[in-house]
Coordinates of C-alpha atoms in Angstrom, one line a residue:
Chain A
M1 CA 9.0 -15.6 141.3
T2 CA 10.7 -18.0 143.5
L3 CA 8.9 -18.6 146.7
R4 CA 11.4 -19.3 149.4
V5 CA 10.1 -20.9 152.6
P6 CA 11.5 -19.0 155.6
D7 CA 13.9 -21.2 157.5
L8 CA 12.0 -20.8 160.7
T9 CA 9.3 -23.1 159.5
T10 CA 11.8 -25.8 158.8
T11 CA 13.6 -25.5 162.1
T12 CA 11.4 -28.2 163.6
S13 CA 13.0 -30.7 161.2
K14 CA 16.5 -29.3 161.9
A15 CA 16.0 -29.0 165.6
V16 CA 18.3 -31.8 166.4
A17 CA 21.1 -30.2 164.4
E18 CA 23.2 -27.5 165.8
P19 CA 22.1 -24.0 164.7
F20 CA 24.6 -22.2 162.5
I21 CA 24.9 -19.3 164.9
R22 CA 24.2 -19.8 168.6
A23 CA 24.3 -17.1 171.2
E24 CA 23.8 -18.2 174.8
G25 CA 23.3 -15.6 177.6
V26 CA 25.5 -13.1 175.9
S27 CA 25.9 -9.9 178.0
K28 CA 28.1 -6.9 177.6
I29 CA 28.9 -4.4 180.3
Y30 CA 31.0 -1.3 179.5
G31 CA 32.9 -0.2 182.6
S32 CA 33.1 -2.1 185.8
E33 CA 31.0 -5.1 186.5
T34 CA 29.2 -3.4 189.4
D35 CA 28.4 0.1 188.1
G36 CA 29.1 -0.2 184.4
V37 CA 26.6 0.4 181.6
V38 CA 24.8 -2.7 180.6
A39 CA 24.8 -2.6 176.8
L40 CA 23.5 -6.1 176.3
A41 CA 21.7 -8.3 178.8
D42 CA 21.5 -12.0 178.5
V43 CA 20.8 -12.5 174.8
D44 CA 19.9 -15.9 173.5
L45 CA 19.6 -16.2 169.7
N46 CA 19.9 -19.1 167.2
I47 CA 20.3 -18.4 163.5
D48 CA 20.2 -21.0 160.8
Q49 CA 22.3 -21.2 157.8
R50 CA 21.1 -19.1 154.8
E51 CA 18.7 -17.3 157.1
M52 CA 18.2 -13.5 156.9
V53 CA 17.8 -12.3 160.4
V54 CA 17.2 -8.6 161.1
I55 CA 17.7 -7.0 164.5
V56 CA 15.6 -3.8 164.9
G57 CA 15.8 -1.4 167.8
P58 CA 16.5 2.1 168.8
S59 CA 20.0 3.5 169.6
G60 CA 21.5 2.0 172.7
C61 CA 19.6 -1.3 172.5
G62 CA 22.9 -3.1 172.0
K63 CA 22.3 -4.3 168.5
S64 CA 25.6 -3.1 167.2
T65 CA 27.4 -4.4 170.3
F66 CA 25.9 -7.8 169.6
M67 CA 27.2 -7.7 166.0
R68 CA 30.7 -6.7 167.2
I69 CA 30.8 -9.6 169.6
L70 CA 29.7 -11.9 166.9
A71 CA 32.4 -10.6 164.6
G72 CA 34.9 -11.1 167.4
L73 CA 35.8 -7.4 167.6
T74 CA 34.6 -7.1 171.2
P75 CA 34.6 -9.8 173.8
A76 CA 31.4 -10.5 175.6
T77 CA 31.4 -9.9 179.4
S78 CA 29.6 -13.2 179.9
G79 CA 27.9 -15.8 177.9
A80 CA 29.1 -17.5 174.7
L81 CA 28.7 -17.5 171.0
W82 CA 29.2 -20.3 168.5
L83 CA 29.5 -19.8 164.7
G84 CA 29.6 -22.7 162.4
G85 CA 30.5 -25.0 165.3
D86 CA 33.4 -23.0 166.8
Q87 CA 33.2 -20.7 169.7
V88 CA 33.8 -17.0 168.8
A89 CA 37.0 -16.0 170.5
G90 CA 38.4 -13.2 168.3
P91 CA 38.3 -11.9 164.8
R92 CA 37.8 -14.6 162.2
Q93 CA 38.2 -14.9 158.5
D94 CA 34.7 -16.3 157.6
V95 CA 32.7 -13.2 158.5
G96 CA 32.1 -10.2 156.2
I97 CA 31.0 -6.9 157.7
V98 CA 29.2 -3.9 156.1
F99 CA 29.2 -0.7 158.1
Q100 CA 26.8 2.2 158.0
S101 CA 29.3 4.3 156.1
A102 CA 31.0 2.4 153.3
V103 CA 34.4 2.6 155.0
L104 CA 36.3 2.4 151.7
F105 CA 40.0 3.2 151.5
P106 CA 40.3 6.4 149.4
W107 CA 43.7 5.4 148.0
R108 CA 42.4 2.2 146.6
T109 CA 40.4 1.9 143.4
V110 CA 37.0 0.2 143.5
L111 CA 38.6 -3.0 142.4
E112 CA 41.4 -2.7 145.0
N113 CA 38.9 -2.0 147.7
V114 CA 37.1 -5.2 146.9
M115 CA 40.5 -6.9 146.9
L116 CA 41.2 -5.8 150.5
P117 CA 40.1 -9.1 152.2
I118 CA 42.1 -11.0 149.6
D119 CA 45.2 -8.9 150.3
I120 CA 44.8 -9.2 154.1
Q121 CA 44.3 -12.9 154.0
K122 CA 47.0 -13.3 151.4
R123 CA 44.8 -15.3 149.1
G124 CA 46.5 -14.0 145.9
R125 CA 45.2 -11.2 143.7
K126 CA 45.8 -13.0 140.5
E127 CA 43.8 -16.1 141.4
H128 CA 40.9 -14.0 142.6
M129 CA 40.8 -11.4 139.9
Q130 CA 38.0 -13.0 138.0
W131 CA 36.0 -13.7 141.2
V132 CA 36.3 -10.1 142.3
K133 CA 35.3 -8.8 138.8
D134 CA 32.3 -11.2 139.0
L135 CA 31.4 -9.6 142.4
L136 CA 31.6 -6.1 140.9
L137 CA 29.3 -7.3 138.1
L138 CA 26.9 -8.7 140.7
V139 CA 26.7 -5.3 142.4
G140 CA 26.5 -3.5 139.1
L141 CA 29.8 -1.7 139.3
S142 CA 31.9 -3.3 136.5
E143 CA 32.3 -0.1 134.7
F144 CA 33.7 1.6 137.8
E145 CA 36.4 -0.8 138.8
N146 CA 39.2 1.6 138.2
R147 CA 37.5 4.6 139.8
Y148 CA 38.3 5.9 143.2
P149 CA 35.6 5.7 145.9
S150 CA 35.0 9.5 146.1
E151 CA 34.1 9.5 142.5
L152 CA 31.0 7.4 143.3
S153 CA 27.7 8.2 144.8
G154 CA 26.8 7.1 148.3
G155 CA 24.7 4.1 147.1
M156 CA 27.5 3.0 144.8
Q157 CA 30.0 3.3 147.6
Q158 CA 27.9 1.1 149.8
R159 CA 27.6 -1.5 147.0
V160 CA 31.4 -1.5 146.8
G161 CA 31.3 -2.2 150.6
I162 CA 29.0 -5.1 150.1
A163 CA 31.1 -6.6 147.3
R164 CA 34.1 -6.3 149.6
A165 CA 32.3 -8.0 152.4
L166 CA 31.7 -10.9 150.0
A167 CA 35.2 -11.0 148.5
H168 CA 36.7 -13.6 150.9
D169 CA 33.5 -15.7 150.4
P170 CA 32.4 -15.6 154.1
K171 CA 29.7 -17.7 155.4
V172 CA 28.1 -14.9 157.4
L173 CA 27.4 -11.3 156.3
L174 CA 27.0 -8.8 159.2
M175 CA 25.4 -5.6 158.1
D176 CA 25.3 -2.7 160.6
E177 CA 22.7 -0.2 159.3
P178 CA 24.3 -0.4 155.9
F179 CA 21.7 1.8 154.2
G180 CA 21.1 4.2 157.1
A181 CA 23.0 7.0 155.5
L182 CA 21.2 6.7 152.1
D183 CA 18.2 8.6 150.9
A184 CA 14.9 6.8 151.1
M185 CA 14.6 5.9 147.4
T186 CA 18.2 4.6 147.1
R187 CA 17.6 2.7 150.3
D188 CA 14.5 0.9 149.0
H189 CA 16.4 0.1 145.9
M190 CA 19.4 -1.3 147.9
N191 CA 17.1 -3.5 150.0
V192 CA 15.7 -5.0 146.8
E193 CA 19.2 -5.6 145.5
L194 CA 20.3 -7.1 148.8
Q195 CA 17.4 -9.5 148.8
R196 CA 18.3 -10.6 145.2
L197 CA 22.0 -11.0 146.2
W198 CA 21.2 -13.0 149.2
A199 CA 18.8 -15.2 147.5
A200 CA 21.4 -16.1 144.9
S201 CA 24.0 -16.9 147.5
D202 CA 24.4 -19.3 150.4
K203 CA 25.1 -16.6 152.9
T204 CA 23.6 -16.2 156.4
V205 CA 22.8 -12.6 156.9
L206 CA 22.5 -10.7 160.2
F207 CA 21.2 -7.2 159.4
I208 CA 20.9 -4.4 161.8
T209 CA 18.6 -1.4 161.4
H210 CA 16.4 1.0 163.2
S211 CA 13.9 1.1 160.4
I212 CA 10.9 -1.2 161.1
P213 CA 9.7 -1.4 157.5
E214 CA 13.2 -2.2 156.3
A215 CA 13.4 -5.0 158.9
V216 CA 10.0 -6.5 157.8
F217 CA 10.9 -6.2 154.2
L218 CA 14.2 -8.1 154.4
A219 CA 13.8 -10.5 157.3
D220 CA 13.0 -14.2 157.6
R221 CA 12.8 -13.3 161.3
V222 CA 12.9 -9.9 163.0
V223 CA 14.6 -9.7 166.4
V224 CA 13.1 -6.8 168.3
M225 CA 15.5 -5.3 170.8
T226 CA 14.7 -2.7 173.5
P227 CA 17.3 -0.5 175.3
R228 CA 18.5 0.0 178.9
P229 CA 19.5 -2.7 179.2
G230 CA 19.7 -4.1 175.7
R231 CA 17.7 -7.2 175.5
I232 CA 15.5 -9.2 173.1
A233 CA 11.9 -8.2 173.4
E234 CA 10.5 -10.5 170.7
I235 CA 11.6 -12.7 167.9
M236 CA 9.1 -12.5 165.1
P237 CA 9.0 -14.7 162.0
I238 CA 7.9 -12.8 158.9
D239 CA 5.7 -15.0 156.9
L240 CA 5.6 -13.0 153.7
P241 CA 6.4 -14.7 150.4
R242 CA 9.8 -14.3 148.6
E243 CA 10.8 -12.6 146.5
R244 CA 9.4 -9.5 148.2
T245 CA 8.6 -6.4 146.2
L246 CA 8.3 -2.8 147.2
D247 CA 4.5 -3.0 146.5
M248 CA 4.2 -5.5 149.3
M249 CA 5.2 -2.8 151.7
S250 CA 1.7 -1.3 151.4
S251 CA -0.1 -4.6 151.9
P252 CA -2.2 -5.1 155.1
E253 CA 0.0 -8.1 156.2
F254 CA 3.1 -5.9 156.0
G255 CA 1.4 -3.2 157.9
A256 CA 0.4 -5.6 160.6
Y257 CA 3.9 -6.7 161.2
V258 CA 5.1 -3.1 161.3
R259 CA 2.4 -2.2 163.9
R260 CA 3.2 -5.2 166.0
I261 CA 6.9 -4.4 166.2
R262 CA 6.1 -0.8 166.9
T263 CA 4.1 -1.7 170.0
H264 CA 7.5 -2.5 171.7
F265 CA 8.7 1.1 171.4
G266 CA 6.0 2.9 173.4
S267 CA 3.3 5.3 172.3
T268 CA 5.7 8.0 171.0
G269 CA 7.1 5.5 168.6
A270 CA 10.4 7.3 168.9
L271 CA 13.3 5.3 167.4
D272 CA 16.4 7.5 167.6
Chain Y
M1 CA 43.6 31.1 148.0
P2 CA 40.3 31.4 146.3
D3 CA 39.8 29.8 142.9
L4 CA 40.8 32.4 140.3
S5 CA 41.2 30.1 137.3
D6 CA 38.1 31.7 135.6
I7 CA 39.8 35.1 135.3
D8 CA 43.2 33.7 134.4
T9 CA 43.0 34.8 130.8
L10 CA 45.7 36.0 128.5
R11 CA 44.5 39.6 128.7
N12 CA 44.7 39.5 132.5
R13 CA 48.1 37.9 132.4
I14 CA 49.4 40.8 130.3
L15 CA 47.7 43.2 132.6
S16 CA 49.4 41.7 135.6
V17 CA 52.8 42.1 133.9
F18 CA 52.0 45.7 133.3
L19 CA 51.0 46.1 137.0
L20 CA 54.5 44.7 138.0
V21 CA 56.2 47.1 135.7
A22 CA 54.1 50.0 136.9
I23 CA 54.9 49.2 140.6
L24 CA 58.6 49.0 139.8
A25 CA 58.5 52.3 137.9
V26 CA 56.6 54.1 140.7
W27 CA 59.1 52.7 143.2
E28 CA 62.1 53.8 141.1
L29 CA 60.6 57.3 140.7
L30 CA 59.7 57.7 144.4
V31 CA 63.2 56.8 145.5
R32 CA 64.9 59.1 142.9
V33 CA 62.6 62.0 143.0
G34 CA 61.3 61.7 146.6
G35 CA 64.8 61.7 148.0
I36 CA 64.5 58.5 150.0
P37 CA 68.1 57.5 151.0
V38 CA 69.4 54.5 149.1
F39 CA 70.3 52.7 152.4
V40 CA 66.7 52.8 153.5
L41 CA 65.0 51.7 150.3
P42 CA 67.2 51.0 147.2
P43 CA 65.6 51.6 143.8
P44 CA 64.8 48.5 141.7
S45 CA 67.6 49.4 139.3
S46 CA 70.2 49.1 142.0
I47 CA 68.8 45.8 143.1
F48 CA 68.9 44.4 139.6
S49 CA 72.5 45.7 139.1
A50 CA 73.5 44.0 142.4
M51 CA 71.9 40.8 141.2
W52 CA 73.7 41.0 137.9
R53 CA 77.0 41.7 139.6
G54 CA 76.6 38.8 142.0
F55 CA 75.9 36.3 139.2
A56 CA 78.3 37.7 136.6
T57 CA 81.2 37.5 139.1
G58 CA 80.1 34.1 140.2
V59 CA 80.0 35.1 143.8
Y60 CA 76.4 34.2 144.3
Y61 CA 76.6 30.6 143.0
E62 CA 78.8 29.3 145.8
H63 CA 76.7 30.9 148.5
I64 CA 73.5 29.7 147.0
A65 CA 74.9 26.1 146.8
V66 CA 76.0 26.2 150.4
T67 CA 72.7 27.5 151.7
V68 CA 70.6 25.1 149.6
F69 CA 72.8 22.2 150.7
Q70 CA 72.5 23.1 154.4
V71 CA 68.7 23.5 154.0
L72 CA 68.3 20.1 152.3
A73 CA 70.6 18.2 154.6
G74 CA 69.0 19.6 157.7
Y75 CA 65.5 19.2 156.3
T76 CA 66.1 15.6 155.4
I77 CA 67.7 14.7 158.7
G78 CA 65.1 16.6 160.8
C79 CA 62.1 15.2 158.9
G80 CA 63.5 11.7 158.9
L81 CA 64.1 11.7 162.7
G82 CA 60.8 13.5 163.3
F83 CA 58.9 10.9 161.4
L84 CA 60.7 8.0 163.2
L85 CA 60.2 9.4 166.6
G86 CA 56.6 10.4 165.8
A87 CA 56.0 6.8 164.6
A88 CA 57.6 5.4 167.7
I89 CA 55.4 7.5 169.9
A90 CA 52.3 6.7 167.9
L91 CA 53.0 3.0 168.0
N92 CA 54.4 2.5 171.5
R93 CA 52.5 3.7 174.6
Y94 CA 55.6 3.5 176.7
V95 CA 57.7 5.7 174.4
A96 CA 54.8 8.1 174.4
Y97 CA 54.5 8.1 178.2
F98 CA 58.1 8.7 179.0
L99 CA 59.0 11.1 176.2
Y100 CA 55.9 13.2 175.8
P101 CA 56.6 15.6 178.8
Y102 CA 60.0 16.6 177.3
I103 CA 58.5 17.0 173.8
V104 CA 55.8 19.3 175.1
M105 CA 58.5 21.4 176.8
F106 CA 60.6 21.6 173.7
L107 CA 57.6 22.3 171.6
S108 CA 56.7 25.5 173.5
M109 CA 60.3 26.7 173.4
P110 CA 61.1 29.1 170.5
K111 CA 63.6 27.1 168.5
V112 CA 65.3 30.1 167.1
A113 CA 66.4 31.0 170.6
L114 CA 68.6 27.9 170.5
V115 CA 70.5 29.0 167.4
P116 CA 73.2 31.1 169.2
L117 CA 74.0 28.1 171.3
I118 CA 74.0 25.8 168.3
V119 CA 76.5 28.0 166.6
L120 CA 78.6 28.1 169.7
W121 CA 78.6 24.3 170.0
F122 CA 79.0 23.4 166.4
G123 CA 81.1 26.3 165.1
L124 CA 80.9 28.5 162.1
G125 CA 80.9 25.8 159.5
M126 CA 78.0 24.0 157.8
T127 CA 77.3 21.7 160.8
S128 CA 75.7 24.3 162.9
K129 CA 73.3 25.3 160.0
I130 CA 72.4 21.7 159.3
V131 CA 71.7 21.1 163.0
T132 CA 69.5 24.2 163.2
A133 CA 67.5 23.3 160.1
A134 CA 67.1 19.7 161.4
L135 CA 66.0 20.8 164.8
I136 CA 63.5 23.3 163.4
S137 CA 61.9 20.9 160.9
F138 CA 61.9 18.0 163.4
F139 CA 58.9 19.1 165.5
P140 CA 56.3 19.8 162.8
L141 CA 57.1 16.4 161.3
M142 CA 57.0 14.5 164.6
I143 CA 53.7 16.1 165.8
N144 CA 52.0 15.6 162.5
T145 CA 53.2 12.0 162.2
I146 CA 51.7 11.3 165.7
T147 CA 48.4 12.9 164.7
G148 CA 48.4 11.2 161.3
L149 CA 49.1 7.7 162.5
N150 CA 46.2 8.0 164.9
A151 CA 43.9 9.4 162.2
A152 CA 42.7 6.1 160.8
N153 CA 39.0 5.8 161.0
K154 CA 37.8 3.4 163.7
D155 CA 35.5 1.5 161.4
Q156 CA 38.4 1.0 159.0
V157 CA 40.5 -0.5 161.8
D158 CA 37.6 -2.7 162.8
L159 CA 37.1 -3.8 159.2
M160 CA 40.7 -4.9 158.9
R161 CA 40.6 -6.6 162.3
S162 CA 37.4 -8.4 161.4
L163 CA 39.2 -9.8 158.4
G164 CA 42.0 -11.1 160.6
A165 CA 44.6 -8.4 159.7
S166 CA 47.8 -8.3 161.8
G167 CA 49.0 -5.2 163.5
R168 CA 51.7 -4.9 160.9
Q169 CA 49.1 -5.1 158.1
I170 CA 46.9 -2.5 159.7
F171 CA 50.0 -0.2 159.9
V172 CA 51.2 -0.6 156.4
M173 CA 47.8 -0.9 154.6
L174 CA 45.8 1.7 156.7
R175 CA 47.6 3.8 159.2
L176 CA 50.5 4.8 157.0
P177 CA 48.4 6.0 154.1
S178 CA 46.0 7.7 156.5
A179 CA 48.9 9.6 157.9
L180 CA 50.1 10.9 154.6
P181 CA 48.0 14.0 154.5
F182 CA 49.3 15.0 157.9
V183 CA 52.9 14.0 157.1
F184 CA 52.8 16.2 153.9
A185 CA 51.3 19.1 155.9
G186 CA 54.3 18.7 158.3
L187 CA 56.8 18.5 155.4
E188 CA 55.4 21.7 153.9
I189 CA 55.8 23.6 157.2
A190 CA 59.2 22.1 157.8
V191 CA 60.6 23.1 154.4
T192 CA 59.8 26.8 155.0
L193 CA 61.1 26.6 158.5
S194 CA 64.4 24.9 157.6
L195 CA 65.2 27.7 155.2
I196 CA 64.4 30.3 157.9
G197 CA 66.5 28.3 160.4
T198 CA 69.5 28.1 158.1
V199 CA 69.5 31.8 157.3
V200 CA 69.1 32.7 160.9
A201 CA 72.1 30.5 161.8
E202 CA 74.1 32.0 159.0
F203 CA 73.3 35.5 160.3
L204 CA 74.8 34.6 163.7
G205 CA 78.0 33.3 162.3
A206 CA 79.1 31.6 159.2
E207 CA 81.9 31.4 156.7
R208 CA 79.7 31.0 153.6
G209 CA 76.0 31.1 152.7
L210 CA 73.4 33.6 151.6
G211 CA 72.6 34.7 155.2
M212 CA 76.3 35.5 155.9
L213 CA 76.5 37.4 152.5
M214 CA 73.5 39.4 153.3
Q215 CA 74.8 40.3 156.8
N216 CA 78.0 41.5 155.2
M217 CA 76.1 43.6 152.7
N218 CA 74.1 45.2 155.5
F219 CA 77.3 46.2 157.3
L220 CA 78.7 47.7 154.0
M221 CA 75.4 49.5 153.4
D222 CA 75.0 47.6 150.2
I223 CA 71.2 47.5 150.7
G224 CA 70.6 46.8 147.0
G225 CA 72.7 43.7 147.4
S226 CA 70.7 42.7 150.5
F227 CA 67.5 43.0 148.5
S228 CA 68.9 40.9 145.8
I229 CA 69.7 38.1 148.3
L230 CA 66.1 38.4 149.7
I231 CA 64.8 37.8 146.2
I232 CA 67.0 34.8 145.8
L233 CA 65.9 33.4 149.2
A234 CA 62.3 33.8 148.2
L235 CA 62.9 32.0 144.9
I236 CA 64.7 29.1 146.8
G237 CA 61.7 28.9 149.1
L238 CA 59.3 28.8 146.2
A239 CA 61.3 26.2 144.4
L240 CA 61.4 24.0 147.5
N241 CA 57.7 24.3 148.0
R242 CA 56.9 23.6 144.4
T243 CA 59.1 20.5 144.4
L244 CA 57.3 19.2 147.5
L245 CA 53.9 19.9 145.9
F246 CA 55.0 17.9 142.9
V247 CA 56.1 14.9 145.1
R248 CA 52.9 15.3 147.1
R249 CA 50.7 15.0 144.1
R250 CA 52.5 11.8 143.1
I251 CA 52.3 10.1 146.5
Y252 CA 49.2 11.5 148.2
F253 CA 47.3 11.3 144.9
W254 CA 43.8 10.8 146.3
D255 CA 43.9 14.3 147.8
K256 CA 42.1 15.7 144.8
F257 CA 39.3 13.3 145.5
D258 CA 39.1 14.0 149.2
Q259 CA 36.2 16.3 149.8
S260 CA 36.1 16.1 153.6
P261 CA 37.7 19.1 155.2
S262 CA 40.1 17.1 157.3
A263 CA 42.1 18.4 160.2
A264 CA 45.3 18.0 158.2
K265 CA 44.3 20.7 155.8
K266 CA 43.6 23.2 158.5
S267 CA 46.6 22.5 160.7
P268 CA 49.6 23.9 158.7
A269 CA 49.0 27.6 159.6
I270 CA 48.5 26.9 163.2
R271 CA 51.4 24.5 163.5
S272 CA 53.9 26.8 161.8
A273 CA 53.1 29.5 164.2
E274 CA 53.8 27.1 167.1
A275 CA 56.9 25.7 165.6
L276 CA 58.9 28.9 165.5

C-alpha cells in the first residue's frame, strides 16, 4: 500500500510558490446586482497540483456554480480565478469535466465518445488511437469500445465519461456529482476506482458531492459549503492514509470526520 | 402498434390470408345478394377488373408516374426549404424574431384551403401540384427542425464548450445529430401530407394524375375504378413510408438504442393534425 502524504501538509514548504488553482473573492449573482440571487459569496480557495479536493454541500450552496466558473463556462460576477498561472477568462482546453449524468453522445461508439475531445481540439484520431485505447483499458472498458452508450450500464457509462474527461490529457479534472445517479454499491466501487486512477496520474481533481462519506473517503481536503448565500464554511484536511479502502469507512477516525462535517448542516442533517 | 412478433407464426399468417379472402367473399356476396347499388359500393370483383383494365391498357402507368413525380418533387422542395428556414430560425435570433409571427399565422391556417388559389395561380399543369405538396410538407419540417436543433442536452453543450468547441463544431457534432429524430418525425408526416396535397390539387383541376383520373371516374359513375385508384394511392403512400423508414434506419441508427421516450416520438400524431 502506497501511503501518500496529503498535499496540505506539504503546503508550508510550497507556500512561496503560486498555488495551482487560486480563487480570490469569487462571487456569482444570478439576476441583477441589487436584487439577484447570490449563488456564491466571496469564495477564496487554493488548490495544489495533484491534490484531490472535494466540495461538499447541499443543493443551492453554489458548488456547481463554482465548478462552472472554474471551467470557464460561466463568468464570475466578481473576484478572480487563476489556473496554472493564467486567469480563467473562458472555456479552456486543459480542463476535463465529468457531469452527474454521463452525457455521452448516443450516435458515437464508446471509443468515439472518448475521442470527442481529440476531435474537437483537432489533435488527430490516428495519433491518439493507442492513447484512447489505453484509457479504455484503464477504466476497464476495452471490450466495449465498439458498443454504443445505451448498451452499457450506468456505472460503465460514467466510466466512459471519465475516460473522455482524460482524453485530452487535462491538468485538472472537474467532477460534478459524477456518481450521484449510481446505486450505492456501484458508487463505492467507482470511488475506489477513481482513487486508483487519480493516484496513478498527475491530475488535480476537484470533486463535487453532497455525500459526506464520499467526500471524506476521496479527499485530501474537504471544502464544506453552506447555502444562501453559497460560501465556504470550513476547509478540512482529511488525514487518513492512502490508499483508502472501503473498510476504513467504518473506522472511528472516518466517523469523526463525517460527524464534524455534518455539524455544519444543522440538527436535521438534511442534505437535499 | 403493440409488439405482435410473438404471434407472427406461419399458422397465423395463413389464417390472416383466409380472413382477407373471407372479408372479400362476404363483401361480394352482400353487394350481389343484398342489392346494394354498384355506384354506392362496388363488389371486389369489379374493383379488380377495373384495376386489371387500367394496367392492361397502360392508362394507369402514366397517371401514377405523374402523381408520384409531383409528390416527390414537392416533398423534396418543401422539406428542403422547411429544413433551411427552420435551421435559420433556430440559429439566428433575429430571423426568429421577425419571421415567427407570420409562421404562427400560416401554421394555424388550413393549408388545403389554399389549394384552389394555388391551382388558379399556377394552372392545371404539374406546377400547381408541386407547389401544393411543397407548401404542405414545408411546415412540419420547419417546426420539427426548430425543435430538434434546440433539443441538444445542456450538459452536452457545456461539455463541448468546456473543451473549447466552436459554434460550428457544436452545430455539426451535436445539434445536427440531436435534431435527427425530430427531422425524421417531420419527414414522416410530410411524406403523407404531400401525397394528400397532390391528390387534392389534382381533384381541383389537372390534366393528368391519379386524382384527376379518380375525379373523372366519379363523374362517370365508375366507382369500381375509383376504388382501384384508392388502392393504388394507399400503396404509393405505403411505399413512400417504407422507403423513408429504410433511410431513417441508416441515418438515425441509434434510434434502436434510444430508450428515453423523447418528445420527438410523441409529436408526429399531434403535428400532423396541426399541419392540415
